[in-house]
Coordinates of C-alpha atoms in Angstrom, one line a residue:
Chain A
X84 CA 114.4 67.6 121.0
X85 CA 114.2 71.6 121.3
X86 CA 118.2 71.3 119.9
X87 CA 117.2 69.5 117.0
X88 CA 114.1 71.7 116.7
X89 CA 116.7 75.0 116.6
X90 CA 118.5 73.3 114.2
X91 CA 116.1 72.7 112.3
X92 CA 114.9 76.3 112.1
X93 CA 118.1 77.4 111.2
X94 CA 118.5 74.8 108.5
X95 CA 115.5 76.2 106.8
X96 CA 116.7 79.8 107.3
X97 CA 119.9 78.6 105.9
X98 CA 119.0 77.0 103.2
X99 CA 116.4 79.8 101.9
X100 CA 119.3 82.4 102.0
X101 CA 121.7 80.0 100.1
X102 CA 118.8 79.7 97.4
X103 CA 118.5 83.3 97.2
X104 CA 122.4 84.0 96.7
X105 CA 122.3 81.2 93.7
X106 CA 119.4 83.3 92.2
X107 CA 121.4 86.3 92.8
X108 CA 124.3 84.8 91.3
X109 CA 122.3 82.8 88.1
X110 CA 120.9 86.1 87.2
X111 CA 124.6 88.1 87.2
X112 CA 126.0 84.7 85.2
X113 CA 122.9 85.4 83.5
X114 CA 123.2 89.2 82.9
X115 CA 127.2 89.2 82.0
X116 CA 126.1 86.1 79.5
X117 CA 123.8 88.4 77.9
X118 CA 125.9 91.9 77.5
X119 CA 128.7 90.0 75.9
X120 CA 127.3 87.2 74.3
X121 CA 129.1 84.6 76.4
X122 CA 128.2 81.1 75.8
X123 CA 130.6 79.8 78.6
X124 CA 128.5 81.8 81.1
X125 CA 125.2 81.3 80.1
X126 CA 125.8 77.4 79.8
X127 CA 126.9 77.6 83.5
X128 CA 123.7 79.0 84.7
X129 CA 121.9 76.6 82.6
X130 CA 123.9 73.6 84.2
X131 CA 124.0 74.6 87.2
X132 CA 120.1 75.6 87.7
X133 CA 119.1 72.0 88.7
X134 CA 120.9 73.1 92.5
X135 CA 118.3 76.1 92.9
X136 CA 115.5 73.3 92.5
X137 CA 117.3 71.0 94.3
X138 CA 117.3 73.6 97.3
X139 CA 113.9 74.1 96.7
X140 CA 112.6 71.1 97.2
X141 CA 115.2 70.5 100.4
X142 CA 113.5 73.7 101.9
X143 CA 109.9 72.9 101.2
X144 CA 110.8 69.6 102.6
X145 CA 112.0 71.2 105.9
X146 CA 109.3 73.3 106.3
X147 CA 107.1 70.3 105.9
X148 CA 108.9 68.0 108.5
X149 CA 108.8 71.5 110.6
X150 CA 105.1 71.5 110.8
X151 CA 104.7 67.8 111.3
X152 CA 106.8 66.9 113.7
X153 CA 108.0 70.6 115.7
X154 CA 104.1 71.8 115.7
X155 CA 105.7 75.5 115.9
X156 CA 104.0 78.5 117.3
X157 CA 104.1 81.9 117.1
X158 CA 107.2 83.9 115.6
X159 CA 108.5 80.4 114.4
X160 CA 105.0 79.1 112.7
X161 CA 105.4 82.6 111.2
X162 CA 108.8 81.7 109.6
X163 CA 107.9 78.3 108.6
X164 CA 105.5 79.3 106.8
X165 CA 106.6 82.1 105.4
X166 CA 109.6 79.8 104.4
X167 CA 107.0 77.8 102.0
X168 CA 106.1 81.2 100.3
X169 CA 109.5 82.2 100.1
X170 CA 111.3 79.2 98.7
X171 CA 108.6 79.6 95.9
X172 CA 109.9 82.9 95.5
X173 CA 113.4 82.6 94.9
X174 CA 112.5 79.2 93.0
X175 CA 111.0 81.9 90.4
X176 CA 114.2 84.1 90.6
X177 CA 116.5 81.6 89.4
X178 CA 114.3 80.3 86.6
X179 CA 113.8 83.9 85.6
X180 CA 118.0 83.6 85.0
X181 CA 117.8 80.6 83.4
X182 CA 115.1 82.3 81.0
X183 CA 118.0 84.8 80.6
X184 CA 121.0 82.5 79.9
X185 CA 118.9 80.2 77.4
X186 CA 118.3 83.5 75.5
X187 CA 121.6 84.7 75.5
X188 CA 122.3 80.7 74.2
X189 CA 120.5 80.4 71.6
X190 CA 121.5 83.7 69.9
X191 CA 125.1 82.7 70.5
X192 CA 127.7 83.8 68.7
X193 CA 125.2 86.5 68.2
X194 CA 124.4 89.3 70.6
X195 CA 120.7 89.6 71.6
X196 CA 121.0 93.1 72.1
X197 CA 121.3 96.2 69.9
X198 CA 124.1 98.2 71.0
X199 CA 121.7 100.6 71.8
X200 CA 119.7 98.9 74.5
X201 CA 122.4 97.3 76.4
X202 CA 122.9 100.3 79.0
X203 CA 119.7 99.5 80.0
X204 CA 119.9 95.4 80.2
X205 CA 123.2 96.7 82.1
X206 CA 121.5 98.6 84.7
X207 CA 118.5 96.1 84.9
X208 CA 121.0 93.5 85.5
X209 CA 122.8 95.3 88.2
X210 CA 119.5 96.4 89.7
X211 CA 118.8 92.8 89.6
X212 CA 121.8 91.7 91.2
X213 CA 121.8 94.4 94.2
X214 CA 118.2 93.5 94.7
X215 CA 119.0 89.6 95.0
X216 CA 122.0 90.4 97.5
X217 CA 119.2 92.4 99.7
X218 CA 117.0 89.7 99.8
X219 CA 119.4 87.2 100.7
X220 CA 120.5 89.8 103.4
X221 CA 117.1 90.2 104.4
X222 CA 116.4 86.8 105.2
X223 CA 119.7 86.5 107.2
X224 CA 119.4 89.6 109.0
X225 CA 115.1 89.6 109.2
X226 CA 115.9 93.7 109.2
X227 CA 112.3 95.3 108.5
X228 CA 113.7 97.5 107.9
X229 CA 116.0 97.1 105.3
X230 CA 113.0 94.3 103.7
X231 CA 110.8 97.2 103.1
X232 CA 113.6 99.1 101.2
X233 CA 113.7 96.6 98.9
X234 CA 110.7 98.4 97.0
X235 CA 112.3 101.3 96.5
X236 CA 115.0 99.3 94.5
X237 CA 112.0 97.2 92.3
X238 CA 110.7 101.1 91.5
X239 CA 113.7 101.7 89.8
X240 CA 113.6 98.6 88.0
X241 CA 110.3 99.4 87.0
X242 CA 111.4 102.9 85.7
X243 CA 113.9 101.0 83.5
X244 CA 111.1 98.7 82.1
X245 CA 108.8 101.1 80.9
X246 CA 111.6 103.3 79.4
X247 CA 112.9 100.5 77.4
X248 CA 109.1 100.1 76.6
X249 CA 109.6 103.5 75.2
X250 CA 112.8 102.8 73.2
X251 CA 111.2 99.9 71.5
X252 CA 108.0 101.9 70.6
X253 CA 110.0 104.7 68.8
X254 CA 109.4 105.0 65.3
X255 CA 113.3 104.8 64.8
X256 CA 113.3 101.1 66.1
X257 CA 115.4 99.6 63.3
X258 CA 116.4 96.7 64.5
X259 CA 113.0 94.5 63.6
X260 CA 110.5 91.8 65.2
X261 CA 113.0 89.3 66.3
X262 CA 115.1 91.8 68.5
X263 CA 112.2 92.9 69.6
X264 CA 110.6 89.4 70.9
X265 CA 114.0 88.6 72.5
X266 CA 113.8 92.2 74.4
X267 CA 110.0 92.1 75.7
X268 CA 110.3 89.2 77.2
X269 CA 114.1 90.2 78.9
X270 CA 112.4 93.4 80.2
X271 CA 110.0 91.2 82.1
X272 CA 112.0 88.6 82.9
X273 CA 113.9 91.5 84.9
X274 CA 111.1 92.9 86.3
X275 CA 109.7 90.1 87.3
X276 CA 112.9 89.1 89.4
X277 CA 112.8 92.2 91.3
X278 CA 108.8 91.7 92.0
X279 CA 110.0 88.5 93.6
X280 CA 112.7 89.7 95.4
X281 CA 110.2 92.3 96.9
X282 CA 108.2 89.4 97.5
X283 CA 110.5 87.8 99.9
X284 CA 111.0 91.1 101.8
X285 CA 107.0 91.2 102.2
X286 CA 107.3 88.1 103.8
X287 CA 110.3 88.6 106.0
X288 CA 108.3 91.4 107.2
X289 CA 105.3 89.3 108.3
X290 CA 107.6 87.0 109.4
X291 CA 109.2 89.5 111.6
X292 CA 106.0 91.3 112.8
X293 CA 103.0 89.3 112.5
X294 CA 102.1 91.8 110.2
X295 CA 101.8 91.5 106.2
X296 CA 102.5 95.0 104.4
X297 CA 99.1 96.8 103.3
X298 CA 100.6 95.2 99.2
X299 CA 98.9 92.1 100.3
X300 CA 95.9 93.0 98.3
X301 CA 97.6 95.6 95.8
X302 CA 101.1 94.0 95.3
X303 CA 99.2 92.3 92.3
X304 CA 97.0 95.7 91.0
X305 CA 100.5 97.5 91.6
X306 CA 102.6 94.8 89.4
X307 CA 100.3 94.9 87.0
X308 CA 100.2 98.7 86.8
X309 CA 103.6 98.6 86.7
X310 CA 103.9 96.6 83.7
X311 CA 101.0 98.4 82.1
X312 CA 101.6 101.8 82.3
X313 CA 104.9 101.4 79.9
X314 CA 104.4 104.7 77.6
X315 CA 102.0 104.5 74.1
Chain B
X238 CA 86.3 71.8 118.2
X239 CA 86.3 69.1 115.9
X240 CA 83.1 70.6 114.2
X241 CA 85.1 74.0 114.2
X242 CA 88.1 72.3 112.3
X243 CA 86.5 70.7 109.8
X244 CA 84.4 73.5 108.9
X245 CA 87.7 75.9 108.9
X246 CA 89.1 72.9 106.6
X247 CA 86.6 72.7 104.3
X248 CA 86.1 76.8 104.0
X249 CA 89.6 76.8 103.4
X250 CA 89.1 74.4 100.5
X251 CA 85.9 76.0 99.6
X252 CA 87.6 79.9 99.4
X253 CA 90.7 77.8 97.2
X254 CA 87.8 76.6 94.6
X255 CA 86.0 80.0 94.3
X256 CA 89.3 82.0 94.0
X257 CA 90.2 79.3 90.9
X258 CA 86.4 80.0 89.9
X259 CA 87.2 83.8 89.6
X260 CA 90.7 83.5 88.1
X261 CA 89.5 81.2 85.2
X262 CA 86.2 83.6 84.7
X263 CA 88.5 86.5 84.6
X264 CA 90.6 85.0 82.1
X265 CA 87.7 84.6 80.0
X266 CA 86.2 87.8 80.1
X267 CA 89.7 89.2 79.4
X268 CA 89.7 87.1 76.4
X269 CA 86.9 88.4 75.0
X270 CA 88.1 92.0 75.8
X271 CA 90.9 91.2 73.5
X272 CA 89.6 89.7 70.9
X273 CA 86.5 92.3 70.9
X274 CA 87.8 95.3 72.1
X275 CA 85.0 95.2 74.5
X276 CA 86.2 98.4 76.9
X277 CA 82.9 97.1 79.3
X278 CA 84.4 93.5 79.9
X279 CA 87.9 94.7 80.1
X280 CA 86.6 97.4 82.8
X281 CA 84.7 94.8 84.3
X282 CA 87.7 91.9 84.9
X283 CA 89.8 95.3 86.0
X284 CA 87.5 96.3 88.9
X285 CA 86.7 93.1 90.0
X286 CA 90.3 91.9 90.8
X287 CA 90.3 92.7 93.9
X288 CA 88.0 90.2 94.7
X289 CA 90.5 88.1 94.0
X290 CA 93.1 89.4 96.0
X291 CA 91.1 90.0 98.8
X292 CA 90.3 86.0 98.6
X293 CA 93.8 85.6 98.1
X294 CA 94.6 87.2 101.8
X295 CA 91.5 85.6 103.2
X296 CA 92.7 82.5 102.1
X297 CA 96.2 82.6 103.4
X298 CA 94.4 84.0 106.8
X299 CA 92.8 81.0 107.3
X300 CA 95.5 78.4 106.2
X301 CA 97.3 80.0 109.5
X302 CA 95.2 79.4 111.7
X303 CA 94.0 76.3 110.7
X304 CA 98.2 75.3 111.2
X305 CA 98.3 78.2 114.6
X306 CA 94.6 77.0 116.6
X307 CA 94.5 73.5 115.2
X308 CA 97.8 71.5 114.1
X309 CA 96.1 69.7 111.8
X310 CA 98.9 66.4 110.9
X311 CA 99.4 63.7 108.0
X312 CA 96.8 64.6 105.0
X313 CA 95.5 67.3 107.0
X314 CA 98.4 68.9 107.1
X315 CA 99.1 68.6 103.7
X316 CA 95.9 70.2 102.5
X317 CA 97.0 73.5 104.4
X318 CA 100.8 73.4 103.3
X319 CA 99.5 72.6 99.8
X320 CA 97.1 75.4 100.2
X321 CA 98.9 77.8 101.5
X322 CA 101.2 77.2 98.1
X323 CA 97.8 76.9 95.6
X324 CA 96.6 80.5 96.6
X325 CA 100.0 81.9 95.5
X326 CA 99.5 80.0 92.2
X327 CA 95.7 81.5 91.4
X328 CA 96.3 84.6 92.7
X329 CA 99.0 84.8 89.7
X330 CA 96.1 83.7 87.4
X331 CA 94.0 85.8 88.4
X332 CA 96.9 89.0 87.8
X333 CA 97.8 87.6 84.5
X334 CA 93.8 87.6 83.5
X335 CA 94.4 91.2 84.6
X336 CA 97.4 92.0 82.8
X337 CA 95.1 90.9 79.6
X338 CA 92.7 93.1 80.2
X339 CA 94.6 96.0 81.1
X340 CA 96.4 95.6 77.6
X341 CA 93.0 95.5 75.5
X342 CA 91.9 98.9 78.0
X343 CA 94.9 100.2 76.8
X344 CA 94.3 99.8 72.7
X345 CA 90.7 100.5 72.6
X346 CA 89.2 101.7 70.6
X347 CA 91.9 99.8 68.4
X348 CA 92.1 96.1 68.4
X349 CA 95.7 94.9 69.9
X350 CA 96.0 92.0 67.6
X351 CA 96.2 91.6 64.2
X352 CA 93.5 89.6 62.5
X353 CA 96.6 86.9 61.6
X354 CA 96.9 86.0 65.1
X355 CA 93.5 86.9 66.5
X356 CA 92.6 82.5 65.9
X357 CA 95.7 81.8 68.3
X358 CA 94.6 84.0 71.4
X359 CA 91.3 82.7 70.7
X360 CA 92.5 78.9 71.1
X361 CA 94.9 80.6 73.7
X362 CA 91.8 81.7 75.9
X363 CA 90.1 78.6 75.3
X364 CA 93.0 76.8 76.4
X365 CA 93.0 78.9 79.6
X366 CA 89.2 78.7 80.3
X367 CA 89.7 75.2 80.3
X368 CA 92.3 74.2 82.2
X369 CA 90.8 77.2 84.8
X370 CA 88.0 75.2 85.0
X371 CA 89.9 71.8 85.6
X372 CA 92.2 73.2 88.6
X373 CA 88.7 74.5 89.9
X374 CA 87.2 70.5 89.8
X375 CA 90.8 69.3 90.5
X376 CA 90.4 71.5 93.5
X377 CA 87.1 70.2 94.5
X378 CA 87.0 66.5 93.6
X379 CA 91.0 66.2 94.5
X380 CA 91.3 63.7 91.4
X381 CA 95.1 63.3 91.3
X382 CA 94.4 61.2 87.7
X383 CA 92.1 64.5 86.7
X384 CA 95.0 66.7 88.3
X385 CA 97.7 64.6 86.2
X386 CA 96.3 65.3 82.9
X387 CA 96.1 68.9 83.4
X388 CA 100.2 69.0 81.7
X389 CA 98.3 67.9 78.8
X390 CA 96.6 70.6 78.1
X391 CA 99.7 72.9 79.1
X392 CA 101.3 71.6 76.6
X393 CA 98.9 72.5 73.4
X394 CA 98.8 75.7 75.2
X395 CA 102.5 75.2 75.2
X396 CA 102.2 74.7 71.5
X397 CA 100.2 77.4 70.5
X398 CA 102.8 79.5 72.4
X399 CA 105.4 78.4 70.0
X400 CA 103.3 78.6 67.1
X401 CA 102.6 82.5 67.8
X402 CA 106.2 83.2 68.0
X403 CA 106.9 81.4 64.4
X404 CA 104.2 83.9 62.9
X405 CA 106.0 86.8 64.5
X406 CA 109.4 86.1 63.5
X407 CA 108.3 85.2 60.0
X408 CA 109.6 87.6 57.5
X409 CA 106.3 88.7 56.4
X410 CA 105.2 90.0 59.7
X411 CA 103.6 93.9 58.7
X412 CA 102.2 95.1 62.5
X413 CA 105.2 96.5 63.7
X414 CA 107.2 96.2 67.1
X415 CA 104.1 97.8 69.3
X416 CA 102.1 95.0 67.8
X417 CA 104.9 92.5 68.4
X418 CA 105.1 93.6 72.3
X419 CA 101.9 93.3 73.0
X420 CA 101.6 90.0 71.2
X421 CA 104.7 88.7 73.0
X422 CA 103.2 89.6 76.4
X423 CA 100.1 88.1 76.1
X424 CA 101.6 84.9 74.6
X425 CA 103.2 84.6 77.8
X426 CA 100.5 85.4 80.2
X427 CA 99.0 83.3 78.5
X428 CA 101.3 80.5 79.2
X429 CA 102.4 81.2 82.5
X430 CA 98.2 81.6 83.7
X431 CA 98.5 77.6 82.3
X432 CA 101.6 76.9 83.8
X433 CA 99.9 78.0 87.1
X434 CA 97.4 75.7 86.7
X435 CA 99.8 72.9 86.4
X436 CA 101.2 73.8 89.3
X437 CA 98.0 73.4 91.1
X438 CA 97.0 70.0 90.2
X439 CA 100.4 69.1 91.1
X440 CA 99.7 70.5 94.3
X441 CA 96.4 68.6 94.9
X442 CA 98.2 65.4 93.8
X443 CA 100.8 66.0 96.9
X444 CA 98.3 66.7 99.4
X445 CA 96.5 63.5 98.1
X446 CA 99.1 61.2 97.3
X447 CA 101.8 62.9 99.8
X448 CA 103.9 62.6 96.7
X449 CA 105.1 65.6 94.9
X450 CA 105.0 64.3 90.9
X451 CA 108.8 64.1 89.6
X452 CA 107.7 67.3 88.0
X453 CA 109.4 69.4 91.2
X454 CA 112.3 69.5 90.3
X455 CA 111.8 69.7 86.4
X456 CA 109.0 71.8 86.4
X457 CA 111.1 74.8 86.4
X458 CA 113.7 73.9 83.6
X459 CA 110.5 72.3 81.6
X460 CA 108.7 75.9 81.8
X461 CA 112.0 77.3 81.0
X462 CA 112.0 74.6 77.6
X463 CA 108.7 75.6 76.7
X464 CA 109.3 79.3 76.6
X465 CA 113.0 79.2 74.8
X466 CA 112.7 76.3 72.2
X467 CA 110.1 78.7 70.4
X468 CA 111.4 78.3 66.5
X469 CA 114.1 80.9 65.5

């Protein structure tokens, strides 16, 4: 019974950092589809998003058969059910880079991009990318530590966002409406995946401590005054 | 004891319905901030979030204790899981309400939408309001028929959201990118504040039913459908 139980637990643990390195790796497919207009790519995260709900369901599943039948206390009640926020989490990730990929689709053999904004869809991307790795790192190593660095890397993402904010609200913005659609919602699509993966590391902190980080309450005020605050 | 748990189950139920309550007035009152430029309502939805958020934690509090003091099992059990995943949902309404608001603060005196589109954010809002109000009663009378149709009116939101994009990417469009930003994040707080709502009733039809609608799965590439088939 108590091996099955441990097993159990580590399924779920398992399982949540496999979601998170298919997010992490959607959103690079996603992000390389996107910079060079590559249908191949972008058709791959498309087809192969039905896994990351597939794993999501598996893990809520878990979590649920966890609480029924293990009754867990403590540090383990703690993951489980941080496990159920979580999964929801990374669930969001990898529809965030399917939002991506279908984008970069349907503009195919076009690019979405003006030349002049793909540095910063670049650097969102890898920001996006790095910040998916930590998470899945963070749930496989549950290092505090490390969880609570993983704001630092959603500030610069957020830097990125309002400064493309600023690029599209330049006078000089020739490149109309359309482009400009396709671009606002990227830039949140982006950000939002970061917010996520910060998300995660909140949880793996409460998790770890018993203690949720004082964002609890302004995580949302903060998110939305990152978003908001994008220059006039 | 017994008195205890059900009173910490039905406060946790209770907390759920007033947090919707507040999300779906705070999506209203943004509304009208938008389509009025009314700085006072704006301000008002703005310094009252934390209400929510502060519900938010309060709900989440109790949800672990219930499953930590009490191990509640079978539909018990599901009401906490189920809850613990609901207040995730609102508490995105209620930031999206918040994101609305923020952007009419940020225009006023100006008005953020043009008078073409002002009809759409007013169904928009209605839209909202309403299906608001229906996760609240969902919430309340846990009708999983009640909870079922609330994909119905996603989906005129849905449409509406489609709608909006057409008028933006039609040649004649004469407000400008800043315009179009805005216009494009609001469209989707819009949506995503319904999708959320969705995603509740499909919650309360799991912890009723102990069946999670086929919709788990799909839900995610449907949401990622409804934002990317938007006309070209």
């Amino acid at each position: 019974m108590r091996v099955a139980y441990n097993e159990q637990m580590t399924e779920l643990a398992d399982s949540l950092g496999e979601m998170a390195g298919l997010a992490g790796a959607a959103m690079e497919r996603a992000t390389q589809s996107l910079l060079q207009a590559d249908l191949t790519l972008a058709e791959q995260v498309i087809g192969e998003h039905d896994k990351i709900t597939e794993l999501s369901a598996l893990c809520e599943e878990r979590a649920f058969a966890l609480l029924a039948l293990q009754a867990p206390v403590a540090g383990d009640l703690r993951s489980v059910v941080s496990g159920i926020q979580i999964v929801a989490d990374i669930d969001r990730m990898g529809a965030l880079a399917l939002h991506v990929a279908k984008i970069a689709r349907r503009r195919h053999p076009n690019h979405v991009l003006p030349e002049e904004v793909n540095g910063y869809f670049a650097e969102m991307g890898r920001i996006a990318v790095s910040i998916g790795a930590a998470a899945k790192e963070v749930l496989e190593t549950r290092d505090p530590e490390r969880a609570a660095r993983l704001r630092e890397e959603d500030e610069a993402m957020d830097d990125l966002h309002r400064h493309l904010f600023n690029v599209q609200m330049d006078r000089e913005w020739k490149h109309g409406v359309a482009a400009a659609v396709d671009i606002t919602l990227l830039g949140r699509f982006y950000e939002r995946f970061a917010d996520h993966a910060v998300e995660v590391g909140r949880r793996v902190i409460f998790l770890v401590t018993g203690q949720l980080p004082a964002e609890d309450g302004s995580v949302t005020a903060k998110r939305a005054d990152d978003l908001t605050t994008y220059p006039e």
